[in-house]
Short mmCIF file of C-alpha atoms in Angstrom, two decimals:
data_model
loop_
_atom_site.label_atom_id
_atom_site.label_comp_id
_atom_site.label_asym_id
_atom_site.label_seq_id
_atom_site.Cartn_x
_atom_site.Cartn_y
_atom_site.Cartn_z
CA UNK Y 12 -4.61 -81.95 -28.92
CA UNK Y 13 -3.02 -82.09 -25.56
CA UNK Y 14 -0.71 -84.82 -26.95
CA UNK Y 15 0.19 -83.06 -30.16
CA UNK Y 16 0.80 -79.27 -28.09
CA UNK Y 17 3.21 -81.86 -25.61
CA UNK Y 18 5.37 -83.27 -28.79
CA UNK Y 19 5.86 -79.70 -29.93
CA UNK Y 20 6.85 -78.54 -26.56
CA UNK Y 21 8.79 -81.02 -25.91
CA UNK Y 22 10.61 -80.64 -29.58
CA UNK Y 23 11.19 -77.21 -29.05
CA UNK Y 24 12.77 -77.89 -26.06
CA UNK Y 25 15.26 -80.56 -27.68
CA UNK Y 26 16.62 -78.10 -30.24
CA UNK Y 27 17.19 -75.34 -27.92
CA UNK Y 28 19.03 -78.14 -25.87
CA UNK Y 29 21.12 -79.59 -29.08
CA UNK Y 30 21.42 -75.66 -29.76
CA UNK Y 31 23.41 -74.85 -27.04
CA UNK Y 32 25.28 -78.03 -26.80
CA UNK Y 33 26.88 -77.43 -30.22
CA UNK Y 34 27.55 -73.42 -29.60
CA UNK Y 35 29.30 -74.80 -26.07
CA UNK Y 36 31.25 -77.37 -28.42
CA UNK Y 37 31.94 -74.50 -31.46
CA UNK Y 38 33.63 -71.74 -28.41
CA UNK Y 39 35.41 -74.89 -26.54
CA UNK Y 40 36.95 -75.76 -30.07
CA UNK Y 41 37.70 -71.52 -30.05
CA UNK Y 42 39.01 -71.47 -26.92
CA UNK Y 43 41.24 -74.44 -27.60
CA UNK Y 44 42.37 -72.88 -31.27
CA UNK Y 45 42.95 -69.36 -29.82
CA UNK Y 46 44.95 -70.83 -26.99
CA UNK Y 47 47.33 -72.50 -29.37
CA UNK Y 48 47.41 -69.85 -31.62
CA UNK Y 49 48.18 -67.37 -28.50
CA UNK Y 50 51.06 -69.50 -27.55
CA UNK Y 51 49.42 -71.17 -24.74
CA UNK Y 52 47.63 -68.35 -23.01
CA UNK Y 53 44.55 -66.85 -22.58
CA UNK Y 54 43.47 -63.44 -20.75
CA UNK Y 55 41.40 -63.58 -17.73
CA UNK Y 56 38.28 -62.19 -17.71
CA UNK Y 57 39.76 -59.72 -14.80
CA UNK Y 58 42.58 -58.79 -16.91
CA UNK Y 59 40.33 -58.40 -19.99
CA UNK Y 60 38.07 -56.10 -18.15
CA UNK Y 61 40.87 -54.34 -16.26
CA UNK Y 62 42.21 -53.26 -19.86
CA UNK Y 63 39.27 -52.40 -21.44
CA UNK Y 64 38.98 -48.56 -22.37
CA UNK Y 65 35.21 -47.17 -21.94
CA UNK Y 66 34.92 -44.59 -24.67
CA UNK Y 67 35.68 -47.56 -27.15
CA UNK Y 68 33.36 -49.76 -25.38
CA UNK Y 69 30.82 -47.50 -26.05
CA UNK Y 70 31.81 -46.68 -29.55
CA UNK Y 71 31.40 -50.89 -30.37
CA UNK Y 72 27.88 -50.98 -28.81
CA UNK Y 73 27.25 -47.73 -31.05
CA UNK Y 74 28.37 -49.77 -33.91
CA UNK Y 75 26.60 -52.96 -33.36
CA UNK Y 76 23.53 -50.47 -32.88
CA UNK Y 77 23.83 -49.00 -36.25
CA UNK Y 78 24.10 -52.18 -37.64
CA UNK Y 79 20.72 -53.21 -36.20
CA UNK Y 80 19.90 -49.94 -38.10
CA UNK Y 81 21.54 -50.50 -41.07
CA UNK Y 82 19.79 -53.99 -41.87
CA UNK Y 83 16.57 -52.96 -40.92
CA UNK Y 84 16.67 -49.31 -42.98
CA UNK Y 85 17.40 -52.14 -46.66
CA UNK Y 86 14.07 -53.46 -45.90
CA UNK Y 87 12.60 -50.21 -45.18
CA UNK Y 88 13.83 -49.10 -48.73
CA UNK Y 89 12.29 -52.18 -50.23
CA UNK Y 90 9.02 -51.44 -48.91
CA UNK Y 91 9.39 -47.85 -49.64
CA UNK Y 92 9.84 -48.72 -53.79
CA UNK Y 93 7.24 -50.96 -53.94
CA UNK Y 94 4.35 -49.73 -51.15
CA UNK Y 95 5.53 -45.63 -50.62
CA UNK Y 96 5.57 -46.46 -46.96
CA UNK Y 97 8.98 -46.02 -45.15
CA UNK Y 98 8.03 -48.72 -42.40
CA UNK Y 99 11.28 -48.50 -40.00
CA UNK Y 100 10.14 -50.21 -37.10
CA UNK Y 101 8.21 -52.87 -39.16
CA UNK Y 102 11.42 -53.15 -40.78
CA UNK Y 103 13.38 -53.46 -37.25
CA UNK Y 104 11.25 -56.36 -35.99
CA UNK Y 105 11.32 -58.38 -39.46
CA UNK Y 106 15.11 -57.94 -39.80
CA UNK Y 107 16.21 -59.33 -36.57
CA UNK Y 108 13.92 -62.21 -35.61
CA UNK Y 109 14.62 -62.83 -39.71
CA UNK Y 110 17.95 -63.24 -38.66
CA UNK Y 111 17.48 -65.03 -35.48
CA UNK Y 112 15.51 -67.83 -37.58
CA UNK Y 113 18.44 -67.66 -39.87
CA UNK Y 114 21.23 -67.83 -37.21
CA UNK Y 115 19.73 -71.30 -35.97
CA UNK Y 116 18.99 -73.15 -39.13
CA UNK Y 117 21.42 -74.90 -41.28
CA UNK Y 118 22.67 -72.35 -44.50
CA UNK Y 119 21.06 -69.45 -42.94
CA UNK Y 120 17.51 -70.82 -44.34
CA UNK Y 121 15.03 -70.18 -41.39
CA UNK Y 122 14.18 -66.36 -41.80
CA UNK Y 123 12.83 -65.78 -45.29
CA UNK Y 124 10.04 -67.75 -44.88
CA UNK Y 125 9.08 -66.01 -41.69
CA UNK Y 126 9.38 -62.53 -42.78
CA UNK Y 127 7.30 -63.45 -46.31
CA UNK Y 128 4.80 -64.16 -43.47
CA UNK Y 129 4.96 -61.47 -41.64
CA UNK Y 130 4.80 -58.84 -44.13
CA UNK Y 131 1.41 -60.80 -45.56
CA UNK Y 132 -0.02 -60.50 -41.97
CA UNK Y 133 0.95 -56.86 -41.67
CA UNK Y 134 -1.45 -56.43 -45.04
CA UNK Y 135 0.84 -56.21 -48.12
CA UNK Y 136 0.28 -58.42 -50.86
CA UNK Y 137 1.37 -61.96 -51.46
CA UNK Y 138 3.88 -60.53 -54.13
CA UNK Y 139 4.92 -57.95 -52.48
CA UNK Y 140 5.51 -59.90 -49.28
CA UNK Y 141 7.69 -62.39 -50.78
CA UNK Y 142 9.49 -59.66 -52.89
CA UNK Y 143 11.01 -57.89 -50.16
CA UNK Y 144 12.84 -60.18 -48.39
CA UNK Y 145 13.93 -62.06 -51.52
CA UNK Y 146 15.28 -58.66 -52.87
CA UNK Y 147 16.85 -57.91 -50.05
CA UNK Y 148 18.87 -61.27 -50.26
CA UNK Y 149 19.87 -60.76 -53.63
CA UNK Y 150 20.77 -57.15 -53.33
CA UNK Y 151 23.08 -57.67 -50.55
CA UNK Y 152 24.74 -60.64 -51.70
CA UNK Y 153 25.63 -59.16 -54.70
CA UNK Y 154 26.99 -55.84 -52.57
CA UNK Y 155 28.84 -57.86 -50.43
CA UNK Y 156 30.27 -59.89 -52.72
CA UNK Y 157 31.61 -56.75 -54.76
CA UNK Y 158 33.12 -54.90 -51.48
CA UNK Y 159 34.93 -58.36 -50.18
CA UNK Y 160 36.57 -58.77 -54.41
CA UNK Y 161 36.96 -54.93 -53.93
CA UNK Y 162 39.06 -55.30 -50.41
CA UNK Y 163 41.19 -58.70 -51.35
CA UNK Y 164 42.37 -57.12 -54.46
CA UNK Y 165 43.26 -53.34 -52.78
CA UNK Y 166 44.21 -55.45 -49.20
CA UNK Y 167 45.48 -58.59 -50.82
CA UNK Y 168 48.53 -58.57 -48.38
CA UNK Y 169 46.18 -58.91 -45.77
CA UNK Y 170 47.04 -62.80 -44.85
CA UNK Y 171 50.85 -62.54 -45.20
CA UNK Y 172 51.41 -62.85 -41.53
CA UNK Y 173 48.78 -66.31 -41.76
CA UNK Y 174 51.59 -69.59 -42.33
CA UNK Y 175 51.42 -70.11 -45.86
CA UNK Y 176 49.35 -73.26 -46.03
CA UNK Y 177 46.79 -71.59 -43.85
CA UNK Y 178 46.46 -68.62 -46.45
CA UNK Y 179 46.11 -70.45 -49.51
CA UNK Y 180 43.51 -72.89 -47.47
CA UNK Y 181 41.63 -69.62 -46.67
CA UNK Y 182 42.10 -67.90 -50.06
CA UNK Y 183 40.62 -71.25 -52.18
CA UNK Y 184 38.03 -71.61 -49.52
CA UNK Y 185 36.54 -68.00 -49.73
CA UNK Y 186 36.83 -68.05 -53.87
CA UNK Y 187 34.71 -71.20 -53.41
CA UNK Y 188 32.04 -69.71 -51.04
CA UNK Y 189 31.90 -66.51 -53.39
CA UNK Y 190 31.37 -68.61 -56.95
CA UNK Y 191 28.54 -70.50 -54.99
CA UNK Y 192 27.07 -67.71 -53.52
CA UNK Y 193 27.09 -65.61 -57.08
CA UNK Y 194 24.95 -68.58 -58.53
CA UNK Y 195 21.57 -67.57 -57.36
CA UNK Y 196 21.86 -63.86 -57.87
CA UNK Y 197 23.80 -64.59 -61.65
CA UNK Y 198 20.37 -66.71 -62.78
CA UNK Y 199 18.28 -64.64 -61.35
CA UNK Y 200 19.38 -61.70 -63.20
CA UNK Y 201 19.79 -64.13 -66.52
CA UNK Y 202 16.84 -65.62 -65.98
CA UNK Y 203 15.14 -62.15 -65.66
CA UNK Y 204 17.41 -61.12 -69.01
CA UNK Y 205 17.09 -63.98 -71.04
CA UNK Y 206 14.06 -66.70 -69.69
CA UNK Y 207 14.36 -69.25 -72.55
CA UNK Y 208 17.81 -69.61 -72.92
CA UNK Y 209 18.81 -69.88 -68.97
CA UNK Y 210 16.05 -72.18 -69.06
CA UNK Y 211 18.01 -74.49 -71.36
CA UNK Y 212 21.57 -74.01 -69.76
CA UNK Y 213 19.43 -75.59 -66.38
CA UNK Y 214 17.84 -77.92 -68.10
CA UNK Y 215 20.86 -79.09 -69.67
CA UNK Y 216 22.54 -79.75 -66.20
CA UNK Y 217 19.62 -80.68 -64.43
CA UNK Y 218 19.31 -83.32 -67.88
CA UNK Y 219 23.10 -84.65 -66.62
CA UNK Y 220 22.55 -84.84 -63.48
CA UNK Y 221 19.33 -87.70 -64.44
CA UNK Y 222 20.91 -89.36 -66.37
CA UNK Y 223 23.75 -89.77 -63.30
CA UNK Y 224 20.47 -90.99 -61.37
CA UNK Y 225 21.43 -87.76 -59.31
CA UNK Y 226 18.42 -86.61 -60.13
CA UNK Y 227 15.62 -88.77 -60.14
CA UNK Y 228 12.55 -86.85 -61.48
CA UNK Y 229 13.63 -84.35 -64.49
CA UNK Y 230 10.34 -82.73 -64.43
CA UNK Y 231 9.53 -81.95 -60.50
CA UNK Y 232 12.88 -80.74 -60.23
CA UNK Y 233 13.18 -78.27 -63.53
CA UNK Y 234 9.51 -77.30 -62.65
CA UNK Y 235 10.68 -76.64 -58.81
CA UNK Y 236 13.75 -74.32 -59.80
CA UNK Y 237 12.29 -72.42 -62.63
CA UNK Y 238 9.18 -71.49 -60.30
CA UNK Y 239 12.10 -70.40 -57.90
CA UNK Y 240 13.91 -68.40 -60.78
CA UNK Y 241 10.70 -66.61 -61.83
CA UNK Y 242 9.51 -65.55 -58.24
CA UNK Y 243 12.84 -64.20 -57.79
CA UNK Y 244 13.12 -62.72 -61.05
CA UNK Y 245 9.65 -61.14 -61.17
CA UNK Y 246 10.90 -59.77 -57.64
CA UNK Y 247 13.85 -58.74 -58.99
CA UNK Y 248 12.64 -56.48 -62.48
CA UNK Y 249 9.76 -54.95 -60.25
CA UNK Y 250 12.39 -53.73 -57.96
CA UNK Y 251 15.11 -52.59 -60.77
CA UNK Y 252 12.33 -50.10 -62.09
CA UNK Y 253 13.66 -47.52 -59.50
CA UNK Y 254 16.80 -46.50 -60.49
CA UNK Y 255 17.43 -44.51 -57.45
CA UNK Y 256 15.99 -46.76 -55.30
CA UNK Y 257 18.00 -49.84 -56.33
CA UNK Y 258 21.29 -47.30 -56.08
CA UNK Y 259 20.23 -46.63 -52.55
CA UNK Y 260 19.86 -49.79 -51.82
CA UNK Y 261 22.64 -51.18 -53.37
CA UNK Y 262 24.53 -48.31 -51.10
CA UNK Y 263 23.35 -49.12 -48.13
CA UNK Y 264 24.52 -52.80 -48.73
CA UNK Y 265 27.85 -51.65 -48.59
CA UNK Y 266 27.94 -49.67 -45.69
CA UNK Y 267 26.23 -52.39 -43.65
CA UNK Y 268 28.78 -54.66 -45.05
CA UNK Y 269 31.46 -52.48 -43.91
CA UNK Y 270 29.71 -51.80 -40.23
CA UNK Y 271 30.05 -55.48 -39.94
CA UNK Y 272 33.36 -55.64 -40.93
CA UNK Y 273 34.73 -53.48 -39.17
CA UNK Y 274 33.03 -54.93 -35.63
CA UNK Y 275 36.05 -57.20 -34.58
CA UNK Y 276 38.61 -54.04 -34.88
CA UNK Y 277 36.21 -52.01 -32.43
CA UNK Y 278 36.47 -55.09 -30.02
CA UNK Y 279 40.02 -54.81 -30.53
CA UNK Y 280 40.42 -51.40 -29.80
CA UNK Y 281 37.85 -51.49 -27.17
CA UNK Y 282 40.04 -54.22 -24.92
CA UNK Y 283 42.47 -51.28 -24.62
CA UNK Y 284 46.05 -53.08 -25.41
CA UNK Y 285 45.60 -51.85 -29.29
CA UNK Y 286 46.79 -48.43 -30.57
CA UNK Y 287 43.54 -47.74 -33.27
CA UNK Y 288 44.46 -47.16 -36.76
CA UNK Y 289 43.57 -47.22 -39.74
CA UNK Y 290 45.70 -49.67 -41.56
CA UNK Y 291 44.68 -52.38 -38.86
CA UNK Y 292 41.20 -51.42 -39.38
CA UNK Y 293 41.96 -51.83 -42.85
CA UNK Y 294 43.31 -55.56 -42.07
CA UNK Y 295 40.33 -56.82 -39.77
CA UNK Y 296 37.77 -55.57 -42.33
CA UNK Y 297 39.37 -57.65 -45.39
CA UNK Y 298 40.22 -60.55 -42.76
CA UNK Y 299 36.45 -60.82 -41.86
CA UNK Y 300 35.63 -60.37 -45.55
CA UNK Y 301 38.07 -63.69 -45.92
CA UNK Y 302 36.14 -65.33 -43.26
CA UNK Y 303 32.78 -64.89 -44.09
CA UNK Y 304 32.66 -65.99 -47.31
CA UNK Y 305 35.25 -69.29 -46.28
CA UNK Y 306 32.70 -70.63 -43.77
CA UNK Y 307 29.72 -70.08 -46.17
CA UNK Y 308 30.53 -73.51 -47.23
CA UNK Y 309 29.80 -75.08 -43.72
CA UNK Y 310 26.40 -76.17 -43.56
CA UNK Y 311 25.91 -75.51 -39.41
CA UNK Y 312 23.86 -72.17 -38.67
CA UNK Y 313 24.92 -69.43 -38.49
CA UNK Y 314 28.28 -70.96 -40.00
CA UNK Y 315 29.08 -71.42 -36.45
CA UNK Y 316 32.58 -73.44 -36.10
CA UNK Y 317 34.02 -72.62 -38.82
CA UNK Y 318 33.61 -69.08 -38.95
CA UNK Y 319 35.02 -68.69 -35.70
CA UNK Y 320 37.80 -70.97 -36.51
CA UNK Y 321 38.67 -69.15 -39.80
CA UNK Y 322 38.46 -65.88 -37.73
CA UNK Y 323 40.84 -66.85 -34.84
CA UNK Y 324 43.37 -67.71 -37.51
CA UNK Y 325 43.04 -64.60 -39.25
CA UNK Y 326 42.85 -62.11 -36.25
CA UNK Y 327 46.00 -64.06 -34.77
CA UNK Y 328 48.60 -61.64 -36.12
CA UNK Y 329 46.76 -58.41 -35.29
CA UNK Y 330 48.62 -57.03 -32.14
CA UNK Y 331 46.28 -57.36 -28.85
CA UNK Y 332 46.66 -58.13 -25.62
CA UNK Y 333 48.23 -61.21 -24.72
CA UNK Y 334 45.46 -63.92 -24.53
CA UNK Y 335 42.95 -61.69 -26.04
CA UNK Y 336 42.30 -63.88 -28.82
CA UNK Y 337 39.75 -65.87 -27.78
CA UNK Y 338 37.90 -62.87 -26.14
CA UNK Y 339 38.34 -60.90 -29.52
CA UNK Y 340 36.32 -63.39 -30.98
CA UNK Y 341 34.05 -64.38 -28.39
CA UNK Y 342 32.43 -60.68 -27.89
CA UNK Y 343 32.67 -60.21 -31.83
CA UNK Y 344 30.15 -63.03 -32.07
CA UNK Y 345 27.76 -62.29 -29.35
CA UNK Y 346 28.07 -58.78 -30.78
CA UNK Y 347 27.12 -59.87 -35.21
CA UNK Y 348 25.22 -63.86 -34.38
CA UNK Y 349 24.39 -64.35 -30.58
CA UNK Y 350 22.79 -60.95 -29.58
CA UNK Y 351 20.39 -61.61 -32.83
CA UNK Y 352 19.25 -65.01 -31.03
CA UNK Y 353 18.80 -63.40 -27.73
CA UNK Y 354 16.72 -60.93 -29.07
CA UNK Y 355 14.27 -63.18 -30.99
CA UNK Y 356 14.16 -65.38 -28.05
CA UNK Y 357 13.19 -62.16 -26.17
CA UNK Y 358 10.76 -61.59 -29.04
CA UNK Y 359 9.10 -64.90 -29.07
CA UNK Y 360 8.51 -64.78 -24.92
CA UNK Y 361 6.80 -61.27 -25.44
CA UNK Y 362 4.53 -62.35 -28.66
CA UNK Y 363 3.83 -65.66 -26.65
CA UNK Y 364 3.25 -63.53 -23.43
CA UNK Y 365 1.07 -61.20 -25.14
CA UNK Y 366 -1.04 -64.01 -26.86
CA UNK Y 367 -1.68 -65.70 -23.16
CA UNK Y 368 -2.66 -62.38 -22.07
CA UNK Y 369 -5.38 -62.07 -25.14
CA UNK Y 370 -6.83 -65.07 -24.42
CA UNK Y 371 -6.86 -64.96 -20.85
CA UNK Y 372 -8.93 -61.61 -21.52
CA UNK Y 373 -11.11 -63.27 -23.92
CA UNK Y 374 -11.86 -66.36 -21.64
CA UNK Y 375 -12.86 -63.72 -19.17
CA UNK Y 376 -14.90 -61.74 -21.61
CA UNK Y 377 -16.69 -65.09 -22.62
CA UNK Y 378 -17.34 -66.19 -18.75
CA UNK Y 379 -18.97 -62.39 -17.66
CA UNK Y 380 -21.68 -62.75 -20.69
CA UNK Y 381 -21.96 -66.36 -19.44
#
């Protein structure tokens, strides 16, 4: 036992180490990018801080605040439709260490699984546990992929300044991100349409892709995605029942989308070299729509590396101060991805804290009736 509680440790330990090795390597590959993109400079951090205006610094923590808020009221909606309990701060604790299991596995995987889990421990049913998160996946996606087509057509000017290589690189890979992304929300609403006959379309592909030896075992694999499709879908049609609560939803998405969005402009603004307005606001919101769904494709969590990279190219011609660059997307980062894994790491040293603490008084329970 002592062995097995040593290998886990000691695991742990290795991917918090391999964790931070590769976010070192994804900002020295930043700082390197934003520095050529800068023409060879970057800001000091006394400069930076020298510059930066307060009331604008406060008005990005405010943001990043509401969208802590934002995420965590979608879930509280879910659970609203399907229990008639508005359970905010349930909602609050699920949402972010959801997303800190998310930000450090591979395709944003980690936190689904976790949350299913907690719900079920919390006392709601199996279904309803697994239907909550799962809706709110789908339900966002589908938001956010309607806001960012919504903002490249109204904004598509947006990456004129970006050398024209760069652009149509960035353009081709955020098409591609958004046509795989719409696959799982497009069967789960045909498969909750019409069952038999997206059945067969997957079959038929899943069908090519044995006979391509791609596939190696037709049945496991058809009966794996269709149980998938239907947990999704029953997920899915018990939600859609509530008109006004799938509107709600579905309006919420957006405006979290947008509080995200809209982040990098309030670091901007907040480093004090930047006049605010609105057409620039207008710019960084479309040009983090751009990059969000072009590093979707990267498998790394959190997209990390290629988000950042796509960013830095895209915030290049927004006027900042000299050097800023790197900074702009350095604090934009800790601000949407980093301060989610400090806080579950915070999380995870109070719930292991906590259960040390039980024990302890258990131990000491046991050992007075002794």
């Amino acid at each position: 036992m002592a062995n097995q509680m040593q290998n886990n440790v000691a695991k742990k330990v290795i991917k918090i180490i391999f964790l931070v090795l590769f976010f070192g390597a994804t900002f020295y590959m930043v700082y390197i990018l934003s520095k050529t993109l800068s023409g060879g400079s970057i800001a000091s951090i006394e400069d930076l801080l020298s510059s930066v205006k307060p009331q604008y610094a406060v008005l990005l923590i405010l943001m990043v605040g509401l969208m802590f808020c934002s995420d965590a009221i979608k879930y509280s909606i879910i659970s609203r439709i399907t229990t008639k309990k508005f359970d905010f701060k349930l909602s609050m604790s699920v949402g972010i260490m959801g997303r800190f299991y998310d930000n450090i596995t591979p395709f944003n995987m980690g936190g689904q699984a976790y949350q299913v889990y907690q719900y079920y421990k919390k006392g709601y049913s199996s279904d309803i546990a697994t239907a909550i998160p799962i809706v709110k996946y789908i339900f966002q996606l589908i938001a956010w992929i309607t806001c960012s087509l919504i903002l490249y057509i109204a904004n598509n000017s947006a990456l004129q300044f970006m050398p024209e290589t760069q652009a149509v690189a960035v353009k081709s890979l955020t098409y591609s991100g958004i046509a795989i992304a719409s696959f799982a929300p497009a069967f789960v609403i045909l498969f909750s349409i019409f069952p038999s006959a997206t059945h067969k379309i997957i079959a038929f592909f899943i069908r090519i892709g044995a006979k391509l030896k791609i596939v190696k075992d037709f049945e496991k694999v058809d009966k794996r995605i269709v149980g998938f499709l239907e947990r999704y879908s029953n997920a899915f049609l018990h939600i859609a029942k509530d008109v006004v609560g799938v509107l709600t939803l579905f309006l919420v998405s957006c405006i979290d989308f947008f509080i995200i969005m809209s982040i990098p402009y309030f670091v901007i603004i907040a480093l004090g070299k930047t006049v605010p307005s609105a057409t620039i606001l207008f710019d960084v919101i479309t040009l983090n729509a751009y990059s969000l769904f072009a590093a979707s494709l990267i498998p790394t969590p959190g997209n990390s590396g290629a988000i950042e990279g796509v960013a830095s190219m895209a915030f290049a011609p927004i006027p900042m101060e000299e050097g800023a660059l790197f900074w702009v997307v350095f604090i934009w980062r800790v601000c949407t991805y980093y301060s989610y894994i400090v806080l579950g790491l915070i999380g995870i040293l109070i719930k292991f804290i906590k259960s040390r603490i039980k024990k302890q008084v258990v131990t000491n329970d046991e050992n007075g009736r002794d």
